[in-house]
Structure formats: C-alpha cells, structure tokens
Amino acid sequence: MKSLGAMIKQLEPLVGTDDLNAWETRFVENLALRTIGGRDTGALTEKQIGRVTELYTKHFGDAE
C-alpha cells in the first residue's frame, strides 16, 4: 500500500485545478501545510487518513 505521505504528495498538485472541489482543495492545502508536504503524518486523525485515502482512490485508483 502506498504511504500516506506519498498519497498527500500526489494529491497536492491537484490544488488549483478543476479536479478538486472547494472543500477538497482546502483539505489538501491544509494537510500539505500540517504534514510538511506529507513528510510528517503522525498527528492525522483516523477520519483525516480515511479522507486522504478516499481522495487518492478517487483521483488515482487503488492505493496499492
């Protein structure tokens, strides 16, 4: 399975595109800032981790 940090790094370039809605854009921007671009994901909640996985799967397919 792809690491959480790798998923955040891959989602980050979608910010500012039509691929993310307004809520998703704010969520990914916030995550990128809070995790230092996906390098420090230890403080994320289970709900946030689930949402990252959902967004990643939606845009890139399975997180394998």
CSV table of N, CA, C and O in Angstrom, one decimal:
chain,number,residue,atom,x,y,z
A,1,MET,N,0.8,-1.2,0.0
A,1,MET,CA,0.0,0.0,0.0
A,1,MET,C,0.9,1.2,0.0
A,1,MET,O,1.9,1.3,0.7
A,2,LYS,N,0.5,2.2,-0.8
A,2,LYS,CA,1.2,3.5,-0.8
A,2,LYS,C,1.1,4.2,0.5
A,2,LYS,O,0.1,4.2,1.2
A,3,SER,N,2.2,4.8,0.9
A,3,SER,CA,2.2,5.5,2.2
A,3,SER,C,1.3,6.7,2.2
A,3,SER,O,1.1,7.3,1.1
A,4,LEU,N,0.9,7.1,3.4
A,4,LEU,CA,0.0,8.3,3.5
A,4,LEU,C,0.7,9.5,3.0
A,4,LEU,O,0.1,10.4,2.3
A,5,GLY,N,2.0,9.7,3.3
A,5,GLY,CA,2.8,10.8,2.9
A,5,GLY,C,2.8,10.9,1.3
A,5,GLY,O,2.7,12.0,0.7
A,6,ALA,N,3.0,9.7,0.7
A,6,ALA,CA,3.1,9.7,-0.7
A,6,ALA,C,1.8,10.1,-1.4
A,6,ALA,O,1.7,10.7,-2.4
A,7,MET,N,0.7,9.6,-0.7
A,7,MET,CA,-0.6,10.0,-1.3
A,7,MET,C,-0.9,11.5,-1.2
A,7,MET,O,-1.3,12.1,-2.1
A,8,ILE,N,-0.5,12.1,-0.1
A,8,ILE,CA,-0.6,13.6,0.1
A,8,ILE,C,0.2,14.3,-0.9
A,8,ILE,O,-0.2,15.2,-1.6
A,9,LYS,N,1.5,13.8,-1.2
A,9,LYS,CA,2.3,14.5,-2.2
A,9,LYS,C,1.7,14.4,-3.5
A,9,LYS,O,1.8,15.3,-4.3
A,10,GLN,N,1.1,13.3,-3.8
A,10,GLN,CA,0.5,13.1,-5.2
A,10,GLN,C,-0.8,13.9,-5.3
A,10,GLN,O,-1.1,14.4,-6.4
A,11,LEU,N,-1.5,14.1,-4.2
A,11,LEU,CA,-2.8,14.9,-4.3
A,11,LEU,C,-2.5,16.4,-4.4
A,11,LEU,O,-3.2,17.2,-4.9
A,12,GLU,N,-1.4,16.9,-3.8
A,12,GLU,CA,-1.1,18.3,-3.7
A,12,GLU,C,-1.1,19.0,-5.0
A,12,GLU,O,-1.6,20.1,-5.1
A,13,PRO,N,-0.5,18.5,-6.1
A,13,PRO,CA,-0.6,19.2,-7.4
A,13,PRO,C,-2.0,19.4,-7.9
A,13,PRO,O,-2.1,20.2,-8.9
A,14,LEU,N,-3.0,18.7,-7.4
A,14,LEU,CA,-4.3,18.9,-7.9
A,14,LEU,C,-5.0,20.2,-7.4
A,14,LEU,O,-6.0,20.6,-7.9
A,15,VAL,N,-4.3,20.8,-6.3
A,15,VAL,CA,-4.8,22.1,-5.8
A,15,VAL,C,-4.8,23.1,-6.9
A,15,VAL,O,-3.8,23.2,-7.6
A,16,GLY,N,-5.8,23.8,-7.1
A,16,GLY,CA,-5.9,24.9,-8.1
A,16,GLY,C,-6.4,24.4,-9.5
A,16,GLY,O,-6.4,25.1,-10.4
A,17,THR,N,-6.8,23.1,-9.5
A,17,THR,CA,-7.3,22.5,-10.7
A,17,THR,C,-8.8,22.3,-10.5
A,17,THR,O,-9.3,22.3,-9.4
A,18,ASP,N,-9.5,21.9,-11.6
A,18,ASP,CA,-10.9,21.6,-11.5
A,18,ASP,C,-11.1,20.1,-11.0
A,18,ASP,O,-12.2,19.7,-10.8
A,19,ASP,N,-10.0,19.4,-10.7
A,19,ASP,CA,-10.1,18.0,-10.2
A,19,ASP,C,-10.6,18.0,-8.8
A,19,ASP,O,-11.2,17.0,-8.4
A,20,LEU,N,-10.4,19.0,-8.0
A,20,LEU,CA,-10.8,19.1,-6.6
A,20,LEU,C,-11.9,20.1,-6.5
A,20,LEU,O,-11.8,21.2,-7.0
A,21,ASN,N,-12.9,19.8,-5.7
A,21,ASN,CA,-13.9,20.9,-5.4
A,21,ASN,C,-13.3,21.8,-4.3
A,21,ASN,O,-12.2,21.6,-3.8
A,22,ALA,N,-14.1,22.8,-3.9
A,22,ALA,CA,-13.6,23.8,-3.0
A,22,ALA,C,-13.2,23.2,-1.6
A,22,ALA,O,-12.1,23.5,-1.1
A,23,TRP,N,-14.0,22.3,-1.1
A,23,TRP,CA,-13.7,21.6,0.2
A,23,TRP,C,-12.5,20.8,0.1
A,23,TRP,O,-11.6,20.8,1.0
A,24,GLU,N,-12.4,20.0,-1.0
A,24,GLU,CA,-11.2,19.1,-1.2
A,24,GLU,C,-10.0,19.9,-1.3
A,24,GLU,O,-8.9,19.6,-0.8
A,25,THR,N,-10.0,21.1,-2.0
A,25,THR,CA,-8.9,21.9,-2.2
A,25,THR,C,-8.4,22.4,-0.8
A,25,THR,O,-7.2,22.4,-0.5
A,26,ARG,N,-9.3,22.9,0.0
A,26,ARG,CA,-8.9,23.4,1.3
A,26,ARG,C,-8.3,22.3,2.2
A,26,ARG,O,-7.4,22.5,2.9
A,27,PHE,N,-8.9,21.1,2.1
A,27,PHE,CA,-8.5,20.0,2.9
A,27,PHE,C,-7.1,19.6,2.5
A,27,PHE,O,-6.2,19.4,3.3
A,28,VAL,N,-6.8,19.5,1.2
A,28,VAL,CA,-5.5,19.1,0.7
A,28,VAL,C,-4.4,20.2,1.0
A,28,VAL,O,-3.3,19.9,1.5
A,29,GLU,N,-4.8,21.4,0.8
A,29,GLU,CA,-3.9,22.5,1.2
A,29,GLU,C,-3.5,22.5,2.7
A,29,GLU,O,-2.4,22.6,3.0
A,30,ASN,N,-4.5,22.3,3.5
A,30,ASN,CA,-4.3,22.2,5.0
A,30,ASN,C,-3.4,21.0,5.3
A,30,ASN,O,-2.5,21.2,6.1
A,31,LEU,N,-3.7,19.9,4.7
A,31,LEU,CA,-2.9,18.7,5.0
A,31,LEU,C,-1.5,18.9,4.6
A,31,LEU,O,-0.5,18.5,5.3
A,32,ALA,N,-1.3,19.5,3.4
A,32,ALA,CA,0.1,19.7,2.9
A,32,ALA,C,0.9,20.6,3.9
A,32,ALA,O,2.0,20.4,4.2
A,33,LEU,N,0.2,21.6,4.4
A,33,LEU,CA,0.8,22.5,5.4
A,33,LEU,C,1.1,21.8,6.7
A,33,LEU,O,2.2,21.9,7.3
A,34,ARG,N,0.1,21.1,7.2
A,34,ARG,CA,0.2,20.5,8.5
A,34,ARG,C,1.2,19.3,8.5
A,34,ARG,O,1.8,19.0,9.6
A,35,THR,N,1.4,18.7,7.4
A,35,THR,CA,2.3,17.5,7.3
A,35,THR,C,3.6,17.8,6.7
A,35,THR,O,4.4,16.9,6.4
A,36,ILE,N,3.8,19.1,6.4
A,36,ILE,CA,5.1,19.5,5.7
A,36,ILE,C,5.2,18.7,4.4
A,36,ILE,O,6.2,18.0,4.2
A,37,GLY,N,4.2,18.8,3.6
A,37,GLY,CA,4.2,18.2,2.3
A,37,GLY,C,4.1,16.7,2.3
A,37,GLY,O,4.6,16.0,1.4
A,38,GLY,N,3.5,16.1,3.4
A,38,GLY,CA,3.4,14.7,3.5
A,38,GLY,C,4.5,14.0,4.3
A,38,GLY,O,4.5,12.8,4.4
A,39,ARG,N,5.4,14.8,4.8
A,39,ARG,CA,6.6,14.2,5.5
A,39,ARG,C,6.3,13.8,6.9
A,39,ARG,O,7.0,13.0,7.5
A,40,ASP,N,5.3,14.5,7.6
A,40,ASP,CA,5.0,14.2,9.0
A,40,ASP,C,3.5,14.0,9.2
A,40,ASP,O,2.8,14.9,9.5
A,41,THR,N,3.1,12.8,9.0
A,41,THR,CA,1.7,12.5,9.0
A,41,THR,C,1.2,11.9,10.4
A,41,THR,O,0.1,11.5,10.5
A,42,GLY,N,2.1,11.8,11.4
A,42,GLY,CA,1.8,11.2,12.6
A,42,GLY,C,0.6,11.8,13.4
A,42,GLY,O,0.0,11.1,14.2
A,43,ALA,N,0.3,13.1,13.2
A,43,ALA,CA,-0.7,13.7,14.0
A,43,ALA,C,-2.1,13.7,13.3
A,43,ALA,O,-3.1,14.2,13.9
A,44,LEU,N,-2.2,13.0,12.2
A,44,LEU,CA,-3.5,13.0,11.5
A,44,LEU,C,-4.5,12.0,12.2
A,44,LEU,O,-4.1,11.0,12.7
A,45,THR,N,-5.7,12.4,12.2
A,45,THR,CA,-6.8,11.5,12.8
A,45,THR,C,-7.1,10.4,11.9
A,45,THR,O,-6.9,10.5,10.7
A,46,GLU,N,-7.8,9.4,12.4
A,46,GLU,CA,-8.3,8.3,11.6
A,46,GLU,C,-9.2,8.8,10.5
A,46,GLU,O,-9.2,8.4,9.3
A,47,LYS,N,-10.1,9.8,10.8
A,47,LYS,CA,-11.0,10.4,9.9
A,47,LYS,C,-10.3,11.1,8.7
A,47,LYS,O,-10.6,10.9,7.5
A,48,GLN,N,-9.2,11.8,9.1
A,48,GLN,CA,-8.4,12.5,8.0
A,48,GLN,C,-7.7,11.5,7.1
A,48,GLN,O,-7.6,11.7,5.9
A,49,ILE,N,-7.2,10.5,7.8
A,49,ILE,CA,-6.5,9.4,7.0
A,49,ILE,C,-7.5,8.7,6.0
A,49,ILE,O,-7.1,8.5,4.9
A,50,GLY,N,-8.7,8.5,6.5
A,50,GLY,CA,-9.7,7.9,5.6
A,50,GLY,C,-10.0,8.8,4.5
A,50,GLY,O,-10.2,8.3,3.3
A,51,ARG,N,-10.1,10.1,4.7
A,51,ARG,CA,-10.5,11.0,3.7
A,51,ARG,C,-9.3,11.2,2.7
A,51,ARG,O,-9.6,11.2,1.4
A,52,VAL,N,-8.1,11.1,3.1
A,52,VAL,CA,-7.0,11.1,2.2
A,52,VAL,C,-7.0,9.9,1.3
A,52,VAL,O,-6.9,10.0,0.0
A,53,THR,N,-7.3,8.8,1.9
A,53,THR,CA,-7.4,7.5,1.1
A,53,THR,C,-8.5,7.6,0.1
A,53,THR,O,-8.4,7.2,-1.1
A,54,GLU,N,-9.7,8.1,0.5
A,54,GLU,CA,-10.8,8.3,-0.4
A,54,GLU,C,-10.5,9.2,-1.6
A,54,GLU,O,-10.8,8.9,-2.7
A,55,LEU,N,-9.9,10.3,-1.3
A,55,LEU,CA,-9.5,11.3,-2.3
A,55,LEU,C,-8.5,10.7,-3.3
A,55,LEU,O,-8.5,10.8,-4.5
A,56,TYR,N,-7.5,10.0,-2.7
A,56,TYR,CA,-6.4,9.4,-3.5
A,56,TYR,C,-7.1,8.4,-4.5
A,56,TYR,O,-6.8,8.4,-5.7
A,57,THR,N,-7.9,7.5,-3.9
A,57,THR,CA,-8.5,6.5,-4.7
A,57,THR,C,-9.4,7.1,-5.8
A,57,THR,O,-9.4,6.6,-7.0
A,58,LYS,N,-10.1,8.1,-5.5
A,58,LYS,CA,-11.0,8.8,-6.5
A,58,LYS,C,-10.2,9.3,-7.7
A,58,LYS,O,-10.6,9.2,-8.8
A,59,HIS,N,-9.0,9.9,-7.4
A,59,HIS,CA,-8.2,10.5,-8.5
A,59,HIS,C,-7.1,9.6,-9.1
A,59,HIS,O,-6.8,9.9,-10.2
A,60,PHE,N,-6.6,8.6,-8.4
A,60,PHE,CA,-5.5,7.9,-8.9
A,60,PHE,C,-5.8,6.4,-8.8
A,60,PHE,O,-4.9,5.6,-9.2
A,61,GLY,N,-6.9,5.9,-8.4
A,61,GLY,CA,-7.2,4.5,-8.3
A,61,GLY,C,-6.7,3.9,-7.0
A,61,GLY,O,-6.5,4.7,-6.0
A,62,ASP,N,-6.6,2.6,-6.9
A,62,ASP,CA,-6.3,1.9,-5.7
A,62,ASP,C,-4.9,2.4,-5.1
A,62,ASP,O,-4.0,2.7,-5.9
A,63,ALA,N,-4.8,2.5,-3.8
A,63,ALA,CA,-3.6,2.9,-3.2
A,63,ALA,C,-2.5,1.8,-3.1
A,63,ALA,O,-1.7,1.9,-2.2
A,64,GLU,N,-2.6,0.8,-3.9
A,64,GLU,CA,-1.6,-0.3,-3.8
A,64,GLU,C,-0.4,0.2,-4.5
A,64,GLU,O,-0.3,0.9,-5.4
